Every structure is written in C-alpha cells, then in structure tokens.
Coordinates of C-alpha atoms in Angstrom, one line a residue:
M2 CA 41.4 95.2 72.1
A3 CA 40.6 93.4 69.2
A4 CA 37.7 96.2 68.3
L5 CA 40.2 98.9 69.2
S6 CA 42.8 97.3 66.6
R7 CA 39.9 96.9 63.8
D8 CA 39.1 100.5 64.1
Q9 CA 43.0 101.3 64.2
I10 CA 43.2 99.4 61.1
T11 CA 40.1 100.8 59.5
T12 CA 41.2 104.4 60.3
F13 CA 44.8 103.6 58.9
L14 CA 43.1 102.4 55.5
R15 CA 40.9 105.2 55.3
G16 CA 43.7 107.4 55.2
I17 CA 45.4 105.6 51.9
S18 CA 44.9 107.1 48.8
L19 CA 46.7 107.3 45.4
R20 CA 49.0 110.1 46.5
Q21 CA 49.9 108.0 49.5
V22 CA 50.8 105.3 47.3
R23 CA 52.8 107.7 45.1
L24 CA 54.5 108.8 48.1
I25 CA 55.4 105.3 49.4
T26 CA 56.5 104.4 45.7
G27 CA 58.6 107.6 45.4
V28 CA 60.2 107.0 48.7
T29 CA 61.2 103.7 47.7
L30 CA 63.0 104.8 44.4
F31 CA 64.5 107.7 46.3
A32 CA 66.4 105.2 48.5
Y33 CA 67.7 103.3 45.5
L34 CA 68.7 106.6 44.2
V35 CA 70.6 107.6 47.4
S36 CA 72.2 104.3 47.3
H37 CA 73.3 104.2 43.7
F38 CA 74.6 107.9 44.3
L39 CA 76.7 107.1 47.1
N40 CA 78.1 103.8 44.9
H41 CA 79.2 106.5 42.5
A42 CA 80.8 108.5 44.7
L43 CA 83.3 105.8 45.7
G44 CA 84.7 106.5 42.3
N45 CA 86.5 109.3 44.0
I46 CA 88.5 106.6 45.6
S47 CA 89.5 104.0 43.2
L48 CA 87.8 101.4 40.9
E49 CA 88.5 98.8 43.5
A50 CA 86.1 100.7 45.9
L51 CA 83.4 101.1 43.3
A52 CA 83.5 97.2 42.9
T53 CA 83.2 96.6 46.7
G54 CA 80.4 99.4 46.5
V55 CA 78.4 97.7 43.8
Y56 CA 78.7 94.7 45.5
L57 CA 77.1 95.7 48.7
H58 CA 74.5 97.5 46.7
T59 CA 73.5 94.6 44.4
L60 CA 73.5 92.3 47.4
F61 CA 70.7 94.3 49.0
W62 CA 68.5 95.6 46.0
Q63 CA 68.7 92.1 44.4
F64 CA 67.4 90.4 47.2
L65 CA 64.3 88.9 45.9
P66 CA 61.9 90.6 48.3
V67 CA 63.4 93.9 47.9
T68 CA 63.8 93.3 44.3
I69 CA 59.9 92.7 43.7
L70 CA 59.3 95.9 46.0
F71 CA 61.7 98.0 43.8
Y72 CA 60.1 97.0 40.4
A73 CA 56.6 97.1 41.8
A74 CA 57.7 100.7 42.8
C75 CA 58.8 101.5 39.7
L76 CA 55.7 100.2 37.6
V77 CA 53.2 101.8 39.9
H78 CA 55.1 105.4 40.4
T79 CA 55.5 105.5 36.6
G80 CA 52.0 104.8 36.1
L81 CA 50.8 107.1 38.9
G82 CA 52.8 109.9 37.0
I83 CA 50.7 109.4 33.8
W84 CA 47.6 109.2 35.7
A85 CA 48.7 112.7 37.4
L86 CA 49.2 113.9 33.8
Y87 CA 45.5 113.0 33.1
E88 CA 44.0 113.9 36.5
R89 CA 45.8 117.4 37.0
R90 CA 43.3 119.9 35.6
Q91 CA 45.3 123.1 36.8
F92 CA 48.8 123.6 36.9
R93 CA 48.9 126.9 38.4
W94 CA 49.5 125.9 41.8
K95 CA 53.1 126.8 41.8
A96 CA 55.8 126.5 39.0
I97 CA 57.4 123.5 41.1
E98 CA 54.5 121.2 40.7
P99 CA 54.4 121.0 36.9
L100 CA 58.3 120.9 36.8
Q101 CA 58.2 118.0 39.0
L102 CA 55.6 116.1 36.7
A103 CA 57.6 116.9 33.9
L104 CA 60.9 115.9 35.5
G105 CA 59.3 112.5 36.8
L106 CA 57.7 111.8 33.3
S107 CA 61.1 112.2 31.4
V108 CA 63.1 109.8 33.8
P109 CA 61.8 106.6 32.2
M110 CA 62.4 107.6 28.8
L111 CA 66.1 108.4 29.7
I112 CA 67.0 105.6 32.0
I113 CA 65.5 102.6 30.4
A114 CA 68.0 102.0 27.9
H115 CA 70.5 101.6 30.8
I116 CA 68.1 99.4 32.7
I117 CA 67.3 97.2 30.0
G118 CA 71.0 97.0 28.9
V119 CA 72.5 96.1 32.4
R120 CA 69.8 94.4 34.4
L121 CA 67.6 92.7 31.8
G122 CA 70.8 91.7 29.8
Q123 CA 71.8 90.1 33.2
T124 CA 68.6 88.3 33.7
L125 CA 68.3 86.8 30.1
Y126 CA 71.5 86.1 28.8
G127 CA 73.9 86.3 32.2
H128 CA 75.9 89.4 31.0
E129 CA 78.1 91.0 33.6
K130 CA 78.0 94.7 33.1
L131 CA 79.5 96.3 36.2
Y132 CA 81.3 99.7 36.4
P133 CA 84.2 98.8 34.0
Q134 CA 81.9 97.9 31.2
V135 CA 79.6 100.6 31.6
L136 CA 82.3 103.3 32.3
F137 CA 83.9 101.9 29.1
L138 CA 80.9 102.5 27.0
Y139 CA 80.4 106.0 28.4
W140 CA 84.0 107.2 28.1
I141 CA 85.7 105.5 25.5
W142 CA 83.0 103.9 23.2
A143 CA 80.2 106.5 23.2
P144 CA 81.4 109.8 24.9
W145 CA 78.3 111.4 24.3
R146 CA 76.4 109.2 26.7
I147 CA 78.1 111.0 29.2
W148 CA 76.1 114.0 29.1
M149 CA 72.8 112.0 29.0
M150 CA 74.0 110.4 32.3
L151 CA 74.6 113.5 34.0
A152 CA 71.3 115.0 32.6
V153 CA 69.2 112.0 34.0
M154 CA 71.2 112.0 37.5
T155 CA 70.1 115.6 37.7
I156 CA 66.6 115.3 36.7
A157 CA 66.0 112.3 38.7
W158 CA 67.6 113.8 41.9
V159 CA 65.8 117.2 41.5
H160 CA 62.4 115.0 41.0
G161 CA 63.1 113.4 44.2
C162 CA 64.0 116.3 46.1
I163 CA 60.8 118.2 45.2
G164 CA 58.8 115.4 46.3
L165 CA 60.5 115.3 49.5
Y166 CA 60.0 119.0 49.9
L167 CA 56.2 118.7 49.0
W168 CA 55.9 116.0 51.7
L169 CA 58.0 117.2 54.5
R170 CA 57.4 121.2 54.2
M171 CA 54.3 120.8 56.7
R172 CA 56.1 118.7 59.3
A173 CA 56.9 120.1 62.7
F174 CA 60.9 119.1 62.4
Y175 CA 61.1 120.4 58.8
K176 CA 62.3 123.9 59.8
R177 CA 65.3 122.4 62.1
A178 CA 66.0 119.6 59.4
A179 CA 66.0 121.9 56.3
P180 CA 69.8 123.0 56.6
F181 CA 71.1 119.7 56.8
L182 CA 68.5 118.2 54.2
L183 CA 69.8 120.9 51.9
A184 CA 73.4 120.3 52.2
A185 CA 72.6 116.5 51.6
A186 CA 70.7 117.4 48.3
V187 CA 73.8 119.2 47.3
L188 CA 76.5 117.0 48.6
I189 CA 75.3 113.6 47.5
P190 CA 74.8 114.4 43.5
T191 CA 77.9 116.6 43.5
L192 CA 80.2 113.7 45.0
S193 CA 78.3 111.2 42.8
M194 CA 79.0 113.1 39.5
L195 CA 82.5 113.6 40.7
G196 CA 82.9 109.9 41.3
F197 CA 81.5 109.3 37.7
Y198 CA 84.1 111.4 36.4
Q199 CA 87.0 110.2 38.2
S200 CA 86.2 106.8 37.5
G201 CA 85.6 107.5 34.0
R202 CA 89.3 109.2 34.1
M203 CA 90.7 105.8 35.6
V204 CA 89.2 103.6 32.9
I205 CA 90.6 105.8 30.1
D206 CA 93.9 105.8 32.0
N207 CA 93.7 101.9 32.2
D208 CA 92.7 101.2 28.7
S209 CA 94.9 98.6 26.9
A210 CA 94.6 95.7 24.8
E211 CA 95.1 93.4 27.9
W212 CA 92.5 95.4 30.1
R213 CA 89.9 95.3 27.2
A214 CA 90.4 91.5 27.1
E215 CA 90.0 91.0 30.5
T216 CA 86.8 93.6 31.0
Q217 CA 85.2 93.7 27.7
S218 CA 85.1 90.0 26.6
P219 CA 81.5 88.6 24.8
R220 CA 80.7 86.7 27.9
Q221 CA 80.6 90.3 29.9
L222 CA 79.0 92.3 27.2
G223 CA 77.0 89.6 25.2
T224 CA 77.0 89.0 21.5
Q225 CA 75.9 91.4 18.7
A226 CA 72.5 89.4 18.4
E227 CA 71.8 89.9 22.2
A228 CA 72.4 93.5 21.9
Q229 CA 70.2 94.0 18.9
A230 CA 67.5 92.1 20.9
L231 CA 68.1 94.2 23.8
E232 CA 67.8 97.3 21.6
R233 CA 64.4 96.3 20.1
I234 CA 63.2 95.4 23.6
T235 CA 64.0 99.3 24.7
D236 CA 62.3 100.6 21.5
Y237 CA 59.1 98.6 22.2
F238 CA 59.2 99.9 25.8
L239 CA 59.5 103.4 24.5
F240 CA 56.9 103.1 21.9
G241 CA 54.6 101.9 24.4
Y242 CA 55.5 104.8 26.9
F243 CA 55.0 107.4 24.5
G244 CA 51.8 105.9 23.6
L245 CA 50.5 105.9 27.4
I246 CA 51.4 109.3 27.5
G247 CA 49.7 110.0 24.3
I248 CA 46.8 108.4 25.3
A249 CA 46.6 110.6 28.6
L250 CA 46.8 113.8 26.8
V251 CA 44.2 112.6 24.4
A252 CA 41.9 111.6 27.3
R253 CA 42.2 115.1 28.8
G254 CA 41.3 116.8 25.3
V255 CA 38.1 114.3 25.5
R256 CA 37.2 114.9 29.0
A257 CA 37.6 119.0 28.3
I258 CA 35.0 118.3 25.3
N259 CA 32.5 116.2 27.3
E260 CA 32.6 118.7 30.4
R261 CA 31.5 121.5 27.9
R262 CA 28.7 119.5 26.6
R263 CA 27.7 118.6 29.9
G264 CA 27.3 122.2 30.6
M265 CA 28.2 124.5 33.3
I266 CA 27.5 125.3 36.8
S267 CA 27.6 128.2 39.2
L268 CA 29.7 128.5 42.2
S269 CA 28.8 131.3 45.0
Y270 CA 31.5 132.2 47.6
G271 CA 29.2 133.6 49.8
N272 CA 30.9 137.1 49.6
G273 CA 28.7 138.1 46.5
R274 CA 31.7 136.6 44.2
T275 CA 30.1 134.0 41.6
V276 CA 31.9 131.9 39.1
R277 CA 31.0 129.6 36.1
V278 CA 32.8 126.6 35.6
P279 CA 32.4 123.3 33.5
K280 CA 31.0 120.2 35.5
G281 CA 33.8 117.9 36.9
L282 CA 36.2 120.7 38.5
S283 CA 36.7 120.6 42.2
V284 CA 35.8 123.7 44.0
L285 CA 39.8 124.4 44.6
E286 CA 40.4 123.9 40.9
A287 CA 37.4 126.3 40.0
S288 CA 38.9 128.9 42.4
L289 CA 42.3 128.6 41.0
R290 CA 41.0 128.7 37.2
N291 CA 39.2 132.0 38.0
N292 CA 41.9 133.6 40.2
V293 CA 39.7 133.4 43.5
P294 CA 42.1 133.2 46.7
H295 CA 41.4 130.0 48.4
A296 CA 43.5 128.7 51.3
S297 CA 45.1 125.4 50.7
V298 CA 48.6 124.8 52.7
C299 CA 49.2 121.1 51.0
G300 CA 48.3 122.3 47.4
G301 CA 45.3 120.2 46.8
R302 CA 46.7 116.9 48.0
A303 CA 44.2 116.2 50.5
R304 CA 47.0 116.2 53.1
C305 CA 45.5 119.3 55.3
S306 CA 42.2 120.6 55.9
T307 CA 42.9 124.4 55.3
C308 CA 40.5 124.4 51.9
R309 CA 37.6 123.4 54.0
I310 CA 34.3 125.0 52.9
R311 CA 30.7 124.8 54.5
I312 CA 27.9 124.3 52.0
I313 CA 25.0 126.7 52.1
G314 CA 21.7 125.1 51.6
D315 CA 21.0 121.6 50.7
C316 CA 23.9 119.0 50.3
S317 CA 22.2 115.9 49.6
A318 CA 22.7 115.9 45.7
L319 CA 26.1 116.5 46.2
P320 CA 28.7 113.2 45.9
E321 CA 29.5 111.3 48.9
P322 CA 32.9 112.1 50.2
S323 CA 35.9 110.1 49.0
Q324 CA 37.8 107.6 51.3
R325 CA 40.5 110.1 51.5
E326 CA 38.2 113.3 52.0
A327 CA 36.4 111.3 55.0
F328 CA 39.7 110.4 56.6
V329 CA 40.7 114.3 56.9
L330 CA 37.5 115.2 57.9
S331 CA 37.4 112.6 60.6
R332 CA 41.1 114.0 61.6
V333 CA 39.7 117.5 62.2
G334 CA 36.6 116.1 64.3
T335 CA 33.9 116.9 62.0
S336 CA 30.7 114.8 60.8
D337 CA 28.7 118.0 59.7
P338 CA 27.8 116.8 55.8
S339 CA 27.6 120.3 55.1
I340 CA 31.6 120.7 55.7
R341 CA 33.8 119.3 52.6
L342 CA 37.2 119.7 51.2
A343 CA 37.3 122.1 48.2
C344 CA 40.1 120.0 46.7
Q345 CA 37.9 116.8 46.6
L346 CA 34.6 118.0 46.1
R347 CA 33.6 118.2 42.4
P348 CA 29.9 119.5 42.5
P349 CA 27.7 118.5 39.7
I350 CA 24.9 121.1 40.3
D351 CA 25.2 124.9 41.5
L352 CA 26.6 125.5 44.7
S353 CA 26.8 128.0 47.3
F354 CA 29.4 127.9 50.3
F355 CA 31.8 129.8 52.2
Q356 CA 35.4 129.4 53.1
L357 CA 36.2 128.3 56.7
F358 CA 40.0 129.4 56.3
L359 CA 40.3 132.8 54.8
P360 CA 43.5 132.8 52.5
H361 CA 46.5 134.6 53.9
T362 CA 48.6 136.3 51.3
S363 CA 51.6 138.6 51.7
A364 CA 52.4 141.8 49.9
D365 CA 53.8 139.9 46.9
G366 CA 50.5 137.7 46.8
H367 CA 52.3 134.4 48.2
E368 CA 50.6 132.4 50.8
S369 CA 52.1 133.1 54.3
N370 CA 53.6 130.3 56.4
P371 CA 51.5 127.3 56.7
T372 CA 51.5 127.2 60.3
R373 CA 50.0 131.0 60.6
I374 CA 47.3 129.5 58.2
G375 CA 46.1 126.3 60.4
Q376 CA 48.2 123.1 61.2
E377 CA 47.5 120.0 63.6
R378 CA 50.5 119.3 65.6
Y379 CA 51.7 118.3 69.1
L380 CA 52.3 121.2 71.4
V381 CA 52.7 121.5 75.4
S382 CA 50.5 123.8 76.9
L383 CA 51.5 125.5 80.3
F384 CA 48.5 127.5 82.1
V385 CA 49.6 129.8 85.0
D386 CA 47.2 131.8 87.0
M387 CA 47.9 134.6 89.8
R388 CA 46.2 133.6 93.1
G389 CA 44.1 136.0 95.2
S390 CA 44.1 139.0 92.4
T391 CA 40.4 140.0 93.2
K392 CA 41.7 140.8 97.0
L393 CA 44.6 142.6 95.7
A394 CA 42.2 145.0 93.7
E395 CA 40.0 145.4 96.7
K396 CA 42.7 147.4 98.7
R397 CA 44.5 149.2 96.0
L398 CA 44.1 151.8 93.4
P399 CA 43.3 150.4 89.9
F400 CA 46.7 151.6 88.6
D401 CA 48.7 149.9 91.3
T402 CA 46.7 146.8 90.7
V403 CA 47.6 146.8 86.9
F404 CA 51.2 147.3 87.9
I405 CA 51.4 144.4 90.2
V406 CA 49.8 142.3 87.6
N407 CA 52.2 143.2 84.9
R408 CA 55.1 142.6 87.1
F409 CA 53.8 139.1 87.7
L410 CA 53.1 138.4 83.9
G411 CA 56.4 139.8 83.2
A412 CA 58.2 137.4 85.5
V413 CA 56.2 134.5 84.0
S414 CA 56.9 135.4 80.4
Q415 CA 60.7 135.8 81.0
A416 CA 60.7 132.4 82.6
V417 CA 58.9 130.8 79.6
L418 CA 61.1 132.7 76.9
A419 CA 64.4 131.8 78.8
S420 CA 63.2 128.0 78.7
G421 CA 62.6 128.0 75.0
G422 CA 58.6 128.6 75.0
M423 CA 56.3 131.2 73.7
P424 CA 53.9 133.5 75.7
N425 CA 50.9 133.1 73.9
Q426 CA 47.4 134.5 75.4
F427 CA 47.0 136.9 78.5
V428 CA 43.5 136.4 80.0
G429 CA 43.4 138.9 83.0
D430 CA 46.3 137.9 85.6
G431 CA 46.6 134.4 83.8
M432 CA 48.6 133.3 80.7
L433 CA 49.0 130.5 78.4
A434 CA 52.2 129.6 77.1
L435 CA 53.2 127.1 74.3
F436 CA 56.1 124.7 74.1
G437 CA 57.0 122.3 71.2
L438 CA 56.7 124.9 68.0
S439 CA 60.4 124.2 66.8
T440 CA 61.3 121.2 69.3
S441 CA 60.6 117.6 69.8
R442 CA 57.7 116.3 72.0
Q443 CA 60.4 115.3 74.7
E444 CA 62.1 118.4 74.6
A445 CA 58.7 120.5 74.8
C446 CA 58.0 118.7 77.8
R447 CA 61.2 119.2 79.7
Q448 CA 61.1 122.9 78.6
A449 CA 57.7 123.4 80.3
L450 CA 58.9 121.8 83.5
L451 CA 61.8 123.9 83.7
A452 CA 59.7 126.9 82.9
A453 CA 57.2 126.0 85.8
A454 CA 60.5 126.0 88.1
M455 CA 61.8 129.4 86.8
I456 CA 58.6 130.8 87.1
A457 CA 58.7 130.0 90.8
A458 CA 62.1 131.5 91.3
N459 CA 61.1 134.7 89.5
I460 CA 58.0 135.0 91.5
D461 CA 60.2 134.7 94.7
E462 CA 62.1 137.4 93.6
L463 CA 59.1 139.8 92.8
N464 CA 57.7 139.0 96.2
K465 CA 61.0 140.2 97.9
F466 CA 60.9 143.2 95.5
L467 CA 57.4 144.1 96.4
E468 CA 57.5 142.8 100.1
H469 CA 56.7 146.3 101.5
D470 CA 53.6 146.8 99.3
L471 CA 52.2 143.3 99.7
R472 CA 50.3 142.2 102.7
E473 CA 51.1 138.6 101.7
P474 CA 53.5 136.9 99.0
I475 CA 52.1 136.5 95.4
R476 CA 51.1 132.9 94.8
F477 CA 50.2 131.0 91.9
G478 CA 49.1 127.8 90.2
I479 CA 50.3 126.3 87.0
G480 CA 48.8 123.4 84.9
I481 CA 50.8 121.7 82.3
N482 CA 49.4 119.3 79.5
G483 CA 50.6 118.2 76.1
G484 CA 48.5 116.9 72.9
E485 CA 47.5 117.3 69.3
V486 CA 46.1 121.1 68.8
I487 CA 45.3 123.2 66.1
V488 CA 47.6 126.2 65.6
G489 CA 47.2 129.2 63.5
D490 CA 45.8 132.7 63.3
I491 CA 42.5 133.3 64.9
G492 CA 40.4 136.6 64.7
Y493 CA 39.1 138.8 62.2
R494 CA 40.7 140.9 59.7
D495 CA 43.1 143.1 61.6
H496 CA 42.3 141.5 65.0
M497 CA 44.1 138.0 64.3
V498 CA 46.3 136.4 66.8
F499 CA 48.4 133.3 66.8
T500 CA 47.2 130.7 69.2
A501 CA 46.6 127.1 69.8
L502 CA 42.9 125.5 69.9
G503 CA 41.9 122.0 71.2
D504 CA 41.4 119.7 74.0
A505 CA 44.9 119.6 75.2
V506 CA 44.8 123.5 75.8
N507 CA 41.5 123.3 78.0
V508 CA 43.0 120.6 80.1
A509 CA 45.7 122.6 80.8
A510 CA 43.5 125.4 82.3
R511 CA 41.3 122.6 84.3
L512 CA 44.9 121.5 85.7
Q513 CA 45.9 124.8 86.7
D514 CA 42.5 125.1 88.6
M515 CA 43.1 121.8 90.3
T516 CA 46.3 123.2 92.2
K517 CA 43.8 124.6 94.6
S518 CA 42.2 121.4 95.6
L519 CA 45.6 119.5 95.4
A520 CA 47.2 122.1 97.5
C521 CA 50.1 122.4 95.4
E522 CA 51.9 124.9 92.9
V523 CA 51.9 122.8 89.5
V524 CA 49.9 119.8 88.4
I525 CA 51.1 118.0 85.2
S526 CA 49.4 115.2 83.2
D527 CA 50.9 112.0 83.4
E528 CA 51.4 111.9 79.6
V529 CA 53.8 115.1 80.0
R530 CA 55.5 113.4 82.9
A531 CA 56.2 110.3 80.8
T532 CA 57.1 112.0 77.8
A533 CA 59.7 114.1 79.4
G534 CA 61.3 110.8 80.7
L535 CA 60.7 111.4 84.4
A536 CA 60.1 108.2 86.7
A537 CA 56.9 106.8 87.3
D538 CA 57.6 107.2 91.0
A539 CA 59.1 110.7 91.0
L540 CA 55.9 112.6 91.6
P541 CA 52.6 111.8 93.6
Q542 CA 50.0 110.4 91.4
H543 CA 46.1 111.5 91.4
E544 CA 43.1 110.0 89.5
V545 CA 40.9 113.0 88.8
E546 CA 37.9 114.0 86.9
I547 CA 38.2 116.6 84.4
R548 CA 35.3 118.7 83.3
G549 CA 34.2 117.9 79.8
R550 CA 35.9 114.4 79.9
N551 CA 34.1 111.1 80.1
E552 CA 36.7 109.3 81.7
P553 CA 39.1 110.3 84.8
M554 CA 42.7 111.2 84.1
I555 CA 45.9 110.4 85.8
V556 CA 47.8 113.6 86.8
R557 CA 51.0 114.5 89.0
S558 CA 51.1 117.1 91.6
V559 CA 54.2 119.1 92.3
T560 CA 53.9 120.8 95.7
D561 CA 57.2 122.9 95.3
A562 CA 58.0 123.7 91.3
R563 CA 61.6 124.5 92.4
M564 CA 62.3 120.7 92.5
L565 CA 61.6 120.1 89.0
P566 CA 64.8 120.9 87.5
A567 CA 66.8 118.3 89.7
L568 CA 64.0 115.7 88.5
V569 CA 64.6 116.6 85.0
N570 CA 68.6 116.8 84.9
E571 CA 68.6 113.7 86.8
E572 CA 66.7 111.8 84.0
Q573 CA 69.0 113.3 81.2
S574 CA 72.0 112.3 83.3
A575 CA 70.6 108.8 83.4
A576 CA 69.6 108.9 79.8
A577 CA 73.4 109.9 79.0

C-alpha cells in the first residue's frame, strides 16, 4: 500500500507543470472575483445588504491561511503571465489566446491603486475604506473612476471566463454544462454592475454634511500624508510592473537574435514537406509558423496527446522529455523514445518525423470537434452477439440469413438508442454500443443495464414475429464493461469511423463470450455494477480469468436480462 501511495504521488507530481500552477492560481483568483461580484450585486438591495455581504466576504478572505493563499496566487499568477509573454513564440493558435494574455496583463495595472488604497491602507494605517467610502470616491469625488472600475470588472471577468473555457472545453461534462456556465457568465457581472450603479445612486441620495461626517472622517480615510505615501507605493509598483513587462519583451528580442545566430534546422514531415526554422522552436510552433496543419486539441498546453509525432531515425541526440511531457506520454501508455509531443519537443538538430494524428479541418479551415480527433474518457461498452448464426446460415438462402441478422441488429440498435446509448460497430452478427458520451459515469452504467433488458424484450418480440421461420428462437449474449478508453475517428481518408479503443472495450467482448460458459444472457463487470449503484448481493458473483489480463476479474452474471430494470429502479428509489 505504501509503495502504491508513493507511485501515485510520483505520478501526480509528474503531471504538475507551470500550466497546472497557472490554472490553480487562476481558479483561486476567479473564486475571489465571483465572491466580490456577488457582494457588489447586493447593492441592488440596499447599502445595509452591501455591508453584510462585505463582512462575510472579508471574514473568509482575510482569514490568515486564505489570505496567504490568495496573495500568493496573485503574485504567482501575475509572474506566470509575464513569463507566458516571454515564453510564447507564436500567437497564431486562435485570437482568443493572445486576447486572454493581453487582458490578464492589463488587470494588475488597473486594479493596483484600488488594492493598495483599500487593503494596504488598512494594514499600514488602520483605514476603514468599505463601500460607503469607496462609493463616495467613485460617484462623488472622482466620477471618472466609475469607467475605470467598470472596465477592470469587464476585463478581469472576461480573462477569467476565457481561462475556464480553455480548461473545461475538453471535459466530458462541458457540453451539458455550457448553457448554465454561459448564463452564470452573463448574469453575475451584469448583476454586479447593476449593484455598483444602484449603490452609487444611494450614496448620492444620502450625501449630506452629517453623512460625510459619519462616513468620510480622517480615521476612516486617513490623512493627506498617508494618502501620498500610498500613492508613491502605487507608482513604485507600476514602475516595477512595466519594467518586468519591458524586460520580457527585450528578452524575446534577444532570444530571437540568438536563435538566428545559432542557425537553422530542417524539419521533414514524412510527406515530402520540409521547413527551415530557427533552433529553439517546438515542432508544433514550427508547424504553425509555416502554416503546416498539425493536430493539437489543447492548443499546445500538453493537456492532450493529439500533437504526437513519431521520430524517423536516431533520436538519441534529442533532449529528454520534460516532466509534463513524460507524464502525458505515460498516460497514453507509451514508453517508445521515438514518440514525442510536438508541442514540447524543441529539436536542436535536423529532424524527420510523421504525425500520429492527422489534423481534421472543416471546410472553413477550423479544427473539428476535439472528440472526433481523439480524447481519453470514461465510457461503458456493451457488446452483444447473436448465438447460432452459423447454423442459421447453413439451412437458409444467403438473403434470408442477411434479413434475419439485420432484424436482430435492428432490434438491438433500437434498444440501445432508446436507452441513451450509441450503436457503434457492427461486426458480422455482433454489435458494440457505447454509453457515456454525454452522461455521467453512473448514468452511463444504468443506461447500459436498461439497454440489455430492452434488447431481451425486443428479441422476444422478434422471435414471435419470426416463429414460423425459425426452428429455434434467436438467442444472444451481452457483455458490459466500463473504463477509460480513447474515442475518436479511426481509419484512412474517406474511410474514417468514430469508435472507441482500449482495454475496456476488449474486456466487454470477452465478457460477452463468457455468457456461454456461465449459461446466462448478460455478464457485467463488478465495476459497472458498483457504479450503477446496485447492491453487492443483487447478482451472482464470479471470479474469472480474462484472456490478455494477468489478474482475475470479478464479474456478475444475469440469467434473465429482463430482471435488470427492477434492480436499477430499486436502487434509484432507495437513493431518492
């Protein structure tokens, strides 16, 4: 167990790169932004609601461990933004990426005066600049700041939303969650800005000599000398920040000059295409610079493996894979040193290779759906096979046999579609169906179990319809298994088909074969049974050997598939 834990920790650490750190810090800052925006939205109710909201907001975010985490995230995220400005060699992925970088770099310079005036003023001088004081400054003392506040709210929110989109777009649940996320992305800033406006109007209405004496005292706002000190700190920060950006831009220029001095290398794509690029570019960056189509679902962030290439010839002179690249390659199960990620490999010598995933482009030149290119995800595979088809063909004309097999596959496909699955591959008189392309794991397992029961019912009806033509009823076997698979388009040119590849699919086919030896209609992996929520004693248990696997596997047998809906519904009722 200890060794397993160390392996898991090692694997986890190998998967961490600067991009993961940027993601974690960005999510932390976005959580603060959501909290602050919701606080602003309380201005649509009253100034008292704003005061209550800011009390709860500061109670959490000024809790010492949270404060340390928040300001560490601010510094690290800002530093990584400047590093990204230096590191990024190509801004031709999509317009959304340079836009996100520009918006992110502009946020610190717009918000720093507010942070130093409010937070640092409180820490250094004990100021109490809450909503009445800040709103008075924006709406009465310096109204021009209103537009700056609205601008920074918009810029920070759009930057955060773009980051979340680039992170979540390849997740299995994103398609279902997208409408709700869009609604939140529109409603939260809208309500926040309306609250800012309404609370500002309330401050204007309440403005009087007595109100100013109560809310705008030197104890709350500080003295003129303290204000000047905070302004100097703000200026120093801005000078330092602009200096760091300037250093990053100068460093980019120096790097470009050095790369030209170091010479050029040739990259051969294995299809006759060769390009000359400076040393230091990644293979993917070289492809983009020279308009060579190259698959890359994640945009070169090492979050996927679709940009993989296979090196032709000796690869001993190439740099070793980075920690992140090694992690991604291990996830796809390859230890071949000739397979590398194009977005991470920066060859110092001439290189010949070919792409493992051909880029899919639509008529307008944009990449197709990431799932069509290739994606790792959890699916439930249902493999069904018709029993006795060989005997059936011996005693019938070929066309009659084809008619019966097609009716069988039609009955199976109807059951799969009605249960929420997708008929995928037809192999003779057998079929592979996939569940979970747009549902959760638990729902996918339940859909597969219900599909098995519906297949049994449909085959009963088919047997009744063909009873005068069949010497014995059509029988079937079903294997159901779940697990991580690779889904995408497989094939060549015009002969591409969308399917799933992986051990989980192969096991489903093995379980279907096992229905013969176990004398049952359905064999289910215990993992599917547990994920679907069925009780441990609901179905008979067997420990079986699976061809191609070193360890035995726990499976469940179902003698009559028609009993499955009762088990699934029983567990759903118990959960409710």
